[in-house]
Amino acid sequence: MNATSSHLFSIPNSPIYCALILLFVFTGVDSCTACECTPNPICEKISKASAVFLGGVLDAGSGTEPDSQGRIKVQFAVVEVFKGLGPGTRKVEVLAMAEDSCATALIKERRYLIFARRQGSQLLLHSDCNGAIIYREATEDLQYLRAWTRDETSTVLHGVVRADLRDTPQNDAENLGLAEVEIVARGPEKIYRARSDAVGKFEIGDLRSGNYEINARLPGYESTLPNYKVLLKKGLCTKLDIAMWASNSVSGTLFDEKGQPAKGVRLELASLTEGDLRSSKEVQTDGEGYYEFARVPSGNYYLGVNLERGLNSRSPFVTCFYPGVSSRDQALVVAIEGGQKLTSYDFELRDRHSTRPIRVAVQWWDGRPVNNASVECRSDPGPNSTPKMDWMSRYTDERGEVLFNALEEREYTVGVEQLCWIRSSRPVQGRQEIRVLAGKSPSSIRLVISQNNDIRLQEAPVNMSRFNN
Protein backbone atom coordinates (compact mmCIF):
# COMPACT_ATOMS: atom_id res chain seq x y z
CA MET A 1 0.00 0.00 0.00
CA ASN A 2 1.40 3.41 -0.95
CA ALA A 3 1.72 6.44 1.31
CA THR A 4 -1.38 8.13 -0.06
CA SER A 5 -3.70 5.23 0.63
CA SER A 6 -2.15 4.74 4.07
CA HIS A 7 -2.89 8.37 4.92
CA LEU A 8 -6.49 7.97 3.75
CA PHE A 9 -6.87 4.92 5.94
CA SER A 10 -6.00 6.93 9.04
CA ILE A 11 -8.12 10.01 8.33
CA PRO A 12 -10.79 9.28 11.00
CA ASN A 13 -8.10 9.91 13.65
CA SER A 14 -6.74 13.04 11.99
CA PRO A 15 -7.19 16.71 13.06
CA ILE A 16 -8.91 17.37 9.72
CA TYR A 17 -11.58 14.82 10.55
CA CYS A 18 -12.14 16.37 14.01
CA ALA A 19 -12.43 19.81 12.45
CA LEU A 20 -15.06 18.51 10.03
CA ILE A 21 -17.07 17.10 12.92
CA LEU A 22 -16.95 20.48 14.69
CA LEU A 23 -18.02 22.17 11.45
CA PHE A 24 -21.09 19.91 11.28
CA VAL A 25 -21.98 20.68 14.87
CA PHE A 26 -21.64 24.45 14.70
CA THR A 27 -23.26 24.87 11.28
CA GLY A 28 -26.31 22.87 12.33
CA VAL A 29 -25.91 20.15 9.68
CA ASP A 30 -27.88 17.07 10.62
CA SER A 31 -25.53 14.20 9.90
CA CYS A 32 -28.25 11.68 10.75
CA THR A 33 -30.14 12.56 7.59
CA ALA A 34 -27.16 11.65 5.38
CA CYS A 35 -27.68 7.90 5.59
CA GLU A 36 -30.15 5.71 7.43
CA CYS A 37 -29.06 2.35 6.05
CA THR A 38 -29.13 -0.68 8.37
CA PRO A 39 -26.71 -3.51 7.44
CA ASN A 40 -28.44 -6.81 6.72
CA PRO A 41 -27.22 -10.05 8.35
CA ILE A 42 -24.50 -11.73 6.33
CA CYS A 43 -26.76 -14.69 5.54
CA GLU A 44 -29.32 -12.33 3.96
CA LYS A 45 -26.65 -10.55 1.96
CA ILE A 46 -25.52 -13.86 0.44
CA SER A 47 -29.08 -14.80 -0.46
CA LYS A 48 -29.84 -11.47 -2.18
CA ALA A 49 -26.51 -11.11 -4.01
CA SER A 50 -25.72 -12.58 -7.45
CA ALA A 51 -21.97 -12.46 -6.80
CA VAL A 52 -19.96 -12.34 -3.59
CA PHE A 53 -16.18 -11.98 -3.62
CA LEU A 54 -13.18 -10.46 -1.85
CA GLY A 55 -11.21 -8.16 -4.12
CA GLY A 56 -8.79 -5.26 -4.35
CA VAL A 57 -9.63 -2.15 -6.35
CA LEU A 58 -7.45 -1.82 -9.46
CA ASP A 59 -9.23 1.25 -10.81
CA ALA A 60 -12.14 3.27 -9.42
CA GLY A 61 -13.31 5.01 -12.58
CA SER A 62 -10.33 7.38 -12.85
CA GLY A 63 -10.44 9.67 -15.86
CA THR A 64 -14.05 8.78 -16.75
CA GLU A 65 -17.33 10.54 -16.21
CA PRO A 66 -20.29 8.83 -14.48
CA ASP A 67 -22.95 7.44 -16.83
CA SER A 68 -26.49 8.84 -17.10
CA GLN A 69 -27.43 7.08 -13.86
CA GLY A 70 -24.45 8.43 -11.93
CA ARG A 71 -22.47 5.15 -11.99
CA ILE A 72 -18.79 4.47 -12.63
CA LYS A 73 -16.91 1.32 -13.61
CA VAL A 74 -14.78 -0.14 -10.82
CA GLN A 75 -12.25 -2.86 -11.65
CA PHE A 76 -11.31 -5.44 -9.03
CA ALA A 77 -8.55 -7.99 -8.73
CA VAL A 78 -10.40 -11.01 -7.36
CA VAL A 79 -8.77 -12.52 -4.27
CA GLU A 80 -11.41 -15.02 -3.13
CA VAL A 81 -14.75 -16.09 -4.68
CA PHE A 82 -17.74 -17.13 -2.58
CA LYS A 83 -20.66 -16.96 -5.03
CA GLY A 84 -21.52 -16.14 -8.64
CA LEU A 85 -18.05 -16.02 -10.24
CA GLY A 86 -16.07 -18.81 -11.88
CA PRO A 87 -13.27 -20.32 -9.75
CA GLY A 88 -10.68 -19.06 -12.23
CA THR A 89 -11.88 -15.44 -12.26
CA ARG A 90 -8.99 -13.04 -11.66
CA LYS A 91 -10.52 -9.70 -12.63
CA VAL A 92 -14.07 -8.37 -12.64
CA GLU A 93 -15.78 -5.08 -13.41
CA VAL A 94 -18.61 -3.72 -11.24
CA LEU A 95 -20.80 -0.65 -11.74
CA ALA A 96 -21.02 1.49 -8.60
CA MET A 97 -22.57 4.85 -7.78
CA ALA A 98 -20.04 7.67 -8.08
CA GLU A 99 -21.55 9.49 -5.08
CA ASP A 100 -23.74 7.82 -2.48
CA SER A 101 -24.00 8.75 1.18
CA CYS A 102 -24.82 5.18 2.22
CA ALA A 103 -22.37 3.20 0.13
CA THR A 104 -18.80 2.48 1.21
CA ALA A 105 -16.35 4.58 -0.80
CA LEU A 106 -14.18 2.42 -3.08
CA ILE A 107 -10.52 3.52 -3.07
CA LYS A 108 -7.77 2.23 -5.32
CA GLU A 109 -5.45 -0.45 -3.84
CA ARG A 110 -7.78 -1.27 -0.97
CA ARG A 111 -9.55 -4.60 -0.43
CA TYR A 112 -13.31 -4.98 -0.01
CA LEU A 113 -15.84 -7.73 0.51
CA ILE A 114 -18.31 -7.17 -2.34
CA PHE A 115 -22.00 -8.14 -2.66
CA ALA A 116 -23.22 -7.40 -6.20
CA ARG A 117 -26.36 -8.14 -8.18
CA ARG A 118 -26.38 -9.11 -11.83
CA GLN A 119 -28.27 -7.19 -14.49
CA GLY A 120 -27.79 -8.89 -17.82
CA SER A 121 -24.05 -9.37 -18.23
CA GLN A 122 -23.18 -6.52 -15.86
CA LEU A 123 -22.60 -6.65 -12.11
CA LEU A 124 -24.07 -3.78 -10.10
CA LEU A 125 -22.94 -2.86 -6.61
CA HIS A 126 -25.75 -2.45 -4.07
CA SER A 127 -26.03 1.34 -3.61
CA ASP A 128 -26.31 1.20 0.16
CA CYS A 129 -24.33 0.00 3.17
CA ASN A 130 -24.93 -3.63 2.14
CA GLY A 131 -22.88 -3.46 -1.06
CA ALA A 132 -19.27 -3.34 0.14
CA ILE A 133 -17.38 -3.84 3.40
CA ILE A 134 -13.80 -2.70 4.03
CA TYR A 135 -11.56 -5.75 4.41
CA ARG A 136 -10.42 -4.89 7.92
CA GLU A 137 -14.07 -4.74 9.08
CA ALA A 138 -15.15 -7.97 7.38
CA THR A 139 -13.43 -10.57 9.59
CA GLU A 140 -16.62 -12.17 10.96
CA ASP A 141 -18.39 -12.03 7.60
CA LEU A 142 -15.45 -13.73 5.90
CA GLN A 143 -15.43 -16.48 8.53
CA TYR A 144 -19.14 -17.04 7.89
CA LEU A 145 -18.69 -17.06 4.10
CA ARG A 146 -15.89 -19.62 4.30
CA ALA A 147 -18.00 -21.82 6.56
CA TRP A 148 -20.94 -21.39 4.13
CA THR A 149 -18.87 -22.59 1.17
CA ARG A 150 -18.02 -25.71 3.23
CA ASP A 151 -21.77 -26.30 4.01
CA GLU A 152 -21.16 -25.64 7.69
CA THR A 153 -23.75 -22.89 8.27
CA SER A 154 -27.29 -23.31 9.55
CA THR A 155 -30.44 -22.74 7.50
CA VAL A 156 -32.42 -20.09 9.42
CA LEU A 157 -35.88 -18.54 9.28
CA HIS A 158 -36.27 -15.23 11.16
CA GLY A 159 -38.44 -12.14 11.20
CA VAL A 160 -40.79 -9.93 13.20
CA VAL A 161 -44.48 -10.31 14.02
CA ARG A 162 -46.33 -6.98 14.07
CA ALA A 163 -49.85 -5.73 14.52
CA ASP A 164 -51.26 -4.73 11.15
CA LEU A 165 -50.95 -0.94 10.71
CA ARG A 166 -54.28 -0.56 8.95
CA ASP A 167 -56.14 -1.62 12.08
CA THR A 168 -53.90 -0.06 14.73
CA PRO A 169 -54.44 3.44 16.17
CA GLN A 170 -51.53 5.73 15.32
CA ASN A 171 -50.82 6.44 18.99
CA ASP A 172 -50.01 2.73 19.42
CA ALA A 173 -47.46 2.72 16.58
CA GLU A 174 -44.52 2.24 18.94
CA ASN A 175 -46.06 -0.99 20.29
CA LEU A 176 -46.53 -2.85 17.03
CA GLY A 177 -44.28 -5.81 17.87
CA LEU A 178 -46.35 -8.75 19.17
CA ALA A 179 -44.84 -10.96 21.87
CA GLU A 180 -45.54 -14.64 22.60
CA VAL A 181 -46.74 -15.40 19.08
CA GLU A 182 -46.37 -19.08 18.28
CA ILE A 183 -44.67 -19.60 14.91
CA VAL A 184 -45.26 -22.99 13.25
CA ALA A 185 -43.07 -23.91 10.26
CA ARG A 186 -44.15 -27.02 8.33
CA GLY A 187 -41.30 -28.29 6.19
CA PRO A 188 -40.69 -31.23 3.84
CA GLU A 189 -39.94 -33.65 6.68
CA LYS A 190 -40.61 -31.95 10.02
CA ILE A 191 -42.61 -29.30 11.91
CA TYR A 192 -40.66 -26.58 13.75
CA ARG A 193 -41.96 -24.18 16.39
CA ALA A 194 -40.81 -20.92 17.98
CA ARG A 195 -42.19 -17.94 19.92
CA SER A 196 -41.69 -14.24 19.30
CA ASP A 197 -39.86 -12.22 21.95
CA ALA A 198 -40.92 -9.02 23.71
CA VAL A 199 -40.51 -6.92 20.53
CA GLY A 200 -42.00 -9.49 18.14
CA LYS A 201 -38.75 -11.03 16.84
CA PHE A 202 -38.46 -14.76 16.20
CA GLU A 203 -35.84 -17.16 14.83
CA ILE A 204 -35.81 -20.86 13.95
CA GLY A 205 -32.42 -22.40 13.18
CA ASP A 206 -31.01 -25.72 11.96
CA LEU A 207 -33.76 -26.14 9.37
CA ARG A 208 -33.59 -28.32 6.31
CA SER A 209 -33.72 -26.53 2.96
CA GLY A 210 -36.96 -26.63 0.99
CA ASN A 211 -40.46 -25.17 0.82
CA TYR A 212 -42.19 -24.26 4.08
CA GLU A 213 -45.66 -23.19 5.16
CA ILE A 214 -45.62 -20.73 8.07
CA ASN A 215 -48.50 -20.05 10.47
CA ALA A 216 -48.73 -17.56 13.34
CA ARG A 217 -50.96 -18.04 16.38
CA LEU A 218 -51.82 -15.65 19.20
CA PRO A 219 -55.03 -15.55 21.29
CA GLY A 220 -57.11 -12.54 20.26
CA TYR A 221 -55.33 -12.17 16.91
CA GLU A 222 -55.38 -13.76 13.48
CA SER A 223 -52.80 -13.63 10.75
CA THR A 224 -53.54 -11.29 7.83
CA LEU A 225 -52.79 -14.27 5.56
CA PRO A 226 -54.00 -17.80 6.36
CA ASN A 227 -50.41 -18.96 5.89
CA TYR A 228 -47.10 -17.76 4.46
CA LYS A 229 -45.08 -19.80 1.98
CA VAL A 230 -41.28 -19.47 1.83
CA LEU A 231 -38.39 -21.27 0.17
CA LEU A 232 -35.43 -21.81 2.50
CA LYS A 233 -32.04 -22.20 0.86
CA LYS A 234 -29.37 -24.38 2.37
CA GLY A 235 -27.03 -22.58 4.76
CA LEU A 236 -28.74 -19.20 4.37
CA CYS A 237 -31.24 -17.18 6.39
CA THR A 238 -34.61 -16.06 5.11
CA LYS A 239 -36.46 -13.12 6.62
CA LEU A 240 -40.24 -13.30 6.95
CA ASP A 241 -42.24 -10.49 8.56
CA ILE A 242 -45.73 -11.49 9.66
CA ALA A 243 -48.68 -9.14 10.16
CA MET A 244 -51.60 -9.93 12.47
CA TRP A 245 -54.78 -8.12 13.29
CA ALA A 246 -56.99 -8.37 16.34
CA SER A 247 -59.88 -10.83 16.06
CA ASN A 248 -62.12 -8.79 18.39
CA SER A 249 -65.42 -7.44 17.08
CA VAL A 250 -68.34 -5.21 18.17
CA SER A 251 -71.76 -5.41 16.54
CA GLY A 252 -75.37 -4.33 17.03
CA THR A 253 -78.32 -2.51 15.48
CA LEU A 254 -78.82 1.25 15.23
CA PHE A 255 -82.33 2.72 15.36
CA ASP A 256 -83.55 6.20 14.42
CA GLU A 257 -85.53 8.54 16.68
CA LYS A 258 -88.77 6.78 15.62
CA GLY A 259 -87.48 3.36 16.62
CA GLN A 260 -86.96 2.22 13.02
CA PRO A 261 -83.69 0.69 11.74
CA ALA A 262 -81.33 3.52 10.74
CA LYS A 263 -79.83 2.48 7.41
CA GLY A 264 -76.77 3.99 5.76
CA VAL A 265 -75.56 5.79 8.91
CA ARG A 266 -71.85 5.89 9.71
CA LEU A 267 -70.80 4.83 13.21
CA GLU A 268 -67.48 5.50 14.89
CA LEU A 269 -65.43 3.54 17.39
CA ALA A 270 -63.17 6.10 19.05
CA SER A 271 -60.38 5.92 21.60
CA LEU A 272 -59.65 8.64 24.15
CA THR A 273 -56.21 10.16 23.50
CA GLU A 274 -54.92 13.03 25.65
CA GLY A 275 -58.47 14.06 26.42
CA ASP A 276 -59.59 14.03 22.77
CA LEU A 277 -61.66 11.45 20.95
CA ARG A 278 -59.77 9.90 18.04
CA SER A 279 -61.88 7.87 15.64
CA SER A 280 -59.92 4.72 14.81
CA LYS A 281 -62.59 2.80 12.86
CA GLU A 282 -65.79 3.63 10.97
CA VAL A 283 -68.55 1.39 9.54
CA GLN A 284 -71.90 2.01 7.88
CA THR A 285 -75.18 0.38 8.85
CA ASP A 286 -76.89 -1.89 6.32
CA GLY A 287 -80.54 -1.83 5.22
CA GLU A 288 -81.60 -3.33 8.55
CA GLY A 289 -79.57 -0.89 10.65
CA TYR A 290 -77.02 -3.59 11.50
CA TYR A 291 -73.34 -2.73 11.96
CA GLU A 292 -70.17 -4.61 12.85
CA PHE A 293 -66.66 -3.42 13.71
CA ALA A 294 -64.24 -6.24 12.89
CA ARG A 295 -60.56 -6.64 13.78
CA VAL A 296 -60.71 -4.20 16.69
CA PRO A 297 -57.43 -3.91 18.66
CA SER A 298 -57.84 -4.55 22.39
CA GLY A 299 -58.59 -1.40 24.38
CA ASN A 300 -61.27 0.95 25.69
CA TYR A 301 -63.52 2.74 23.22
CA TYR A 302 -66.50 5.04 22.87
CA LEU A 303 -69.13 3.97 20.35
CA GLY A 304 -71.50 6.34 18.60
CA VAL A 305 -72.42 8.67 15.74
CA ASN A 306 -70.61 11.93 14.89
CA LEU A 307 -68.28 11.59 17.85
CA GLU A 308 -65.42 13.42 16.16
CA ARG A 309 -67.11 15.45 13.40
CA GLY A 310 -70.21 16.58 15.30
CA LEU A 311 -73.49 17.40 13.58
CA ASN A 312 -72.99 17.62 9.79
CA SER A 313 -75.01 17.57 6.58
CA ARG A 314 -73.98 14.06 5.51
CA SER A 315 -75.00 12.67 8.91
CA PRO A 316 -77.58 15.14 10.27
CA PHE A 317 -77.66 13.86 13.83
CA VAL A 318 -76.34 15.47 16.99
CA THR A 319 -73.45 13.60 18.59
CA CYS A 320 -74.79 10.40 20.11
CA PHE A 321 -72.82 8.03 22.36
CA TYR A 322 -73.71 4.46 23.17
CA PRO A 323 -76.18 3.64 24.79
CA GLY A 324 -78.02 6.63 23.24
CA VAL A 325 -76.80 9.66 25.20
CA SER A 326 -75.45 13.03 24.07
CA SER A 327 -72.70 13.47 26.66
CA ARG A 328 -69.44 11.57 26.97
CA ASP A 329 -69.84 11.68 30.74
CA GLN A 330 -73.00 9.58 30.40
CA ALA A 331 -71.58 7.19 27.80
CA LEU A 332 -70.64 3.59 28.49
CA VAL A 333 -67.08 2.59 27.66
CA VAL A 334 -66.73 -0.45 25.39
CA ALA A 335 -63.86 -2.51 26.81
CA ILE A 336 -62.57 -5.25 24.53
CA GLU A 337 -59.66 -7.69 24.62
CA GLY A 338 -58.62 -11.28 24.10
CA GLY A 339 -60.59 -12.29 21.01
CA GLN A 340 -63.98 -11.07 22.24
CA LYS A 341 -67.07 -10.99 20.01
CA LEU A 342 -69.30 -8.30 21.54
CA THR A 343 -72.85 -8.44 20.14
CA SER A 344 -76.21 -6.72 20.66
CA TYR A 345 -74.75 -3.27 21.20
CA ASP A 346 -78.06 -1.74 20.10
CA PHE A 347 -78.97 1.91 20.63
CA GLU A 348 -81.11 4.74 19.27
CA LEU A 349 -80.10 7.98 17.56
CA ARG A 350 -81.11 11.36 18.94
CA ASP A 351 -82.35 14.58 17.29
CA ARG A 352 -82.23 14.26 13.51
CA HIS A 353 -81.91 17.75 11.97
CA SER A 354 -83.61 18.80 8.73
CA THR A 355 -81.74 19.40 5.48
CA ARG A 356 -82.60 21.31 2.30
CA PRO A 357 -81.20 21.04 -1.27
CA ILE A 358 -78.63 23.46 -2.67
CA ARG A 359 -78.41 23.07 -6.46
CA VAL A 360 -75.30 24.40 -8.14
CA ALA A 361 -74.79 24.98 -11.89
CA VAL A 362 -71.24 25.69 -13.08
CA GLN A 363 -70.64 27.41 -16.44
CA TRP A 364 -67.66 28.50 -18.48
CA TRP A 365 -67.19 32.12 -19.38
CA ASP A 366 -68.80 31.35 -22.76
CA GLY A 367 -71.93 29.80 -21.20
CA ARG A 368 -71.03 26.13 -21.75
CA PRO A 369 -71.44 23.72 -18.81
CA VAL A 370 -68.33 22.83 -16.79
CA ASN A 371 -68.39 19.04 -16.38
CA ASN A 372 -64.96 18.72 -14.72
CA ALA A 373 -65.43 20.88 -11.62
CA SER A 374 -64.92 19.92 -7.99
CA VAL A 375 -67.42 22.02 -6.03
CA GLU A 376 -67.02 22.75 -2.32
CA CYS A 377 -69.85 23.57 0.09
CA ARG A 378 -68.79 24.52 3.61
CA SER A 379 -70.02 26.22 6.74
CA ASP A 380 -67.85 28.14 9.18
CA PRO A 381 -67.15 26.65 12.62
CA GLY A 382 -69.21 28.10 15.44
CA PRO A 383 -67.79 29.70 18.61
CA ASN A 384 -64.88 27.66 20.02
CA SER A 385 -65.15 25.47 16.89
CA THR A 386 -68.48 24.08 18.12
CA PRO A 387 -70.22 23.02 16.00
CA LYS A 388 -67.28 22.01 13.80
CA MET A 389 -67.04 23.07 10.16
CA ASP A 390 -69.55 21.27 7.94
CA TRP A 391 -67.77 20.45 4.68
CA MET A 392 -68.88 18.67 1.50
CA SER A 393 -67.26 18.26 -1.91
CA ARG A 394 -68.84 16.83 -5.07
CA TYR A 395 -68.13 16.75 -8.81
CA THR A 396 -70.33 18.29 -11.51
CA ASP A 397 -72.13 16.00 -13.97
CA GLU A 398 -72.38 16.26 -17.78
CA ARG A 399 -74.73 19.24 -17.44
CA GLY A 400 -72.31 21.04 -15.12
CA GLU A 401 -74.64 20.55 -12.16
CA VAL A 402 -74.23 19.22 -8.63
CA LEU A 403 -76.61 18.81 -5.68
CA PHE A 404 -75.88 19.22 -1.96
CA ASN A 405 -78.24 18.38 0.88
CA ALA A 406 -77.27 20.83 3.62
CA LEU A 407 -78.52 21.57 7.12
CA GLU A 408 -81.29 24.16 7.16
CA GLU A 409 -79.91 25.95 10.23
CA ARG A 410 -76.50 26.88 8.78
CA GLU A 411 -75.08 29.31 6.24
CA TYR A 412 -72.77 27.91 3.56
CA THR A 413 -70.12 29.19 1.19
CA VAL A 414 -70.16 27.48 -2.22
CA GLY A 415 -67.36 27.65 -4.79
CA VAL A 416 -65.42 25.63 -7.35
CA GLU A 417 -62.27 24.32 -5.73
CA GLN A 418 -60.50 22.56 -8.63
CA LEU A 419 -60.87 21.59 -12.28
CA CYS A 420 -60.01 18.02 -13.32
CA TRP A 421 -58.06 17.54 -16.54
CA ILE A 422 -56.71 14.44 -18.29
CA ARG A 423 -53.16 15.06 -17.03
CA SER A 424 -53.68 17.26 -13.99
CA SER A 425 -55.98 18.70 -11.38
CA ARG A 426 -55.71 22.50 -11.11
CA PRO A 427 -57.01 24.94 -8.49
CA VAL A 428 -59.32 27.63 -9.83
CA GLN A 429 -57.72 31.04 -10.19
CA GLY A 430 -59.86 33.98 -9.04
CA ARG A 431 -62.56 31.62 -7.82
CA GLN A 432 -66.10 32.88 -7.40
CA GLU A 433 -67.81 32.09 -4.10
CA ILE A 434 -71.47 32.56 -3.19
CA ARG A 435 -72.91 32.73 0.30
CA VAL A 436 -76.10 30.71 0.89
CA LEU A 437 -78.09 31.88 3.92
CA ALA A 438 -79.75 29.53 6.40
CA GLY A 439 -83.34 28.61 5.65
CA LYS A 440 -85.80 25.84 4.82
CA SER A 441 -86.32 26.66 1.14
CA PRO A 442 -84.27 24.99 -1.62
CA SER A 443 -81.52 27.16 -3.15
CA SER A 444 -80.22 27.33 -6.71
CA ILE A 445 -77.01 29.18 -7.59
CA ARG A 446 -74.82 29.61 -10.66
CA LEU A 447 -71.02 29.81 -10.67
CA VAL A 448 -68.98 31.10 -13.62
CA ILE A 449 -65.41 29.98 -14.35
CA SER A 450 -63.29 32.74 -15.88
CA GLN A 451 -61.46 32.39 -19.20
CA ASN A 452 -57.99 32.26 -17.66
CA ASN A 453 -58.86 28.84 -16.20
CA ASP A 454 -59.95 27.46 -19.59
CA ILE A 455 -57.36 25.08 -21.07
CA ARG A 456 -59.81 22.97 -23.10
CA LEU A 457 -57.77 23.51 -26.27
CA GLN A 458 -54.64 22.08 -24.61
CA GLU A 459 -56.03 19.43 -22.29
CA ALA A 460 -59.23 17.36 -22.19
CA PRO A 461 -61.57 17.80 -19.19
CA VAL A 462 -62.31 14.71 -17.06
CA ASN A 463 -65.75 14.16 -15.56
CA MET A 464 -65.45 12.69 -12.05
CA SER A 465 -69.14 12.64 -11.08
CA ARG A 466 -69.14 8.82 -10.94
CA PHE A 467 -67.20 9.15 -7.68
CA ASN A 468 -69.91 11.25 -5.98
CA ASN A 469 -71.54 8.18 -4.45
Coordinates of C-alpha atoms in Angstrom, one line a residue, residues 250-256 261-270 278-286 288-294 296 302-309 312 314-315 317 320-324 334 344-349:
V250 CA -68.3 -5.2 18.2
S251 CA -71.8 -5.4 16.5
G252 CA -75.4 -4.3 17.0
T253 CA -78.3 -2.5 15.5
L254 CA -78.8 1.3 15.2
F255 CA -82.3 2.7 15.4
D256 CA -83.5 6.2 14.4
P261 CA -83.7 0.7 11.7
A262 CA -81.3 3.5 10.7
K263 CA -79.8 2.5 7.4
G264 CA -76.8 4.0 5.8
V265 CA -75.6 5.8 8.9
R266 CA -71.9 5.9 9.7
L267 CA -70.8 4.8 13.2
E268 CA -67.5 5.5 14.9
L269 CA -65.4 3.5 17.4
A270 CA -63.2 6.1 19.0
R278 CA -59.8 9.9 18.0
S279 CA -61.9 7.9 15.6
S280 CA -59.9 4.7 14.8
K281 CA -62.6 2.8 12.9
E282 CA -65.8 3.6 11.0
V283 CA -68.5 1.4 9.5
Q284 CA -71.9 2.0 7.9
T285 CA -75.2 0.4 8.9
D286 CA -76.9 -1.9 6.3
E288 CA -81.6 -3.3 8.6
G289 CA -79.6 -0.9 10.7
Y290 CA -77.0 -3.6 11.5
Y291 CA -73.3 -2.7 12.0
E292 CA -70.2 -4.6 12.8
F293 CA -66.7 -3.4 13.7
A294 CA -64.2 -6.2 12.9
V296 CA -60.7 -4.2 16.7
Y302 CA -66.5 5.0 22.9
L303 CA -69.1 4.0 20.3
G304 CA -71.5 6.3 18.6
V305 CA -72.4 8.7 15.7
N306 CA -70.6 11.9 14.9
L307 CA -68.3 11.6 17.9
E308 CA -65.4 13.4 16.2
R309 CA -67.1 15.5 13.4
N312 CA -73.0 17.6 9.8
R314 CA -74.0 14.1 5.5
S315 CA -75.0 12.7 8.9
F317 CA -77.7 13.9 13.8
C320 CA -74.8 10.4 20.1
F321 CA -72.8 8.0 22.4
Y322 CA -73.7 4.5 23.2
P323 CA -76.2 3.6 24.8
G324 CA -78.0 6.6 23.2
V334 CA -66.7 -0.4 25.4
S344 CA -76.2 -6.7 20.7
Y345 CA -74.7 -3.3 21.2
D346 CA -78.1 -1.7 20.1
F347 CA -79.0 1.9 20.6
E348 CA -81.1 4.7 19.3
L349 CA -80.1 8.0 17.6

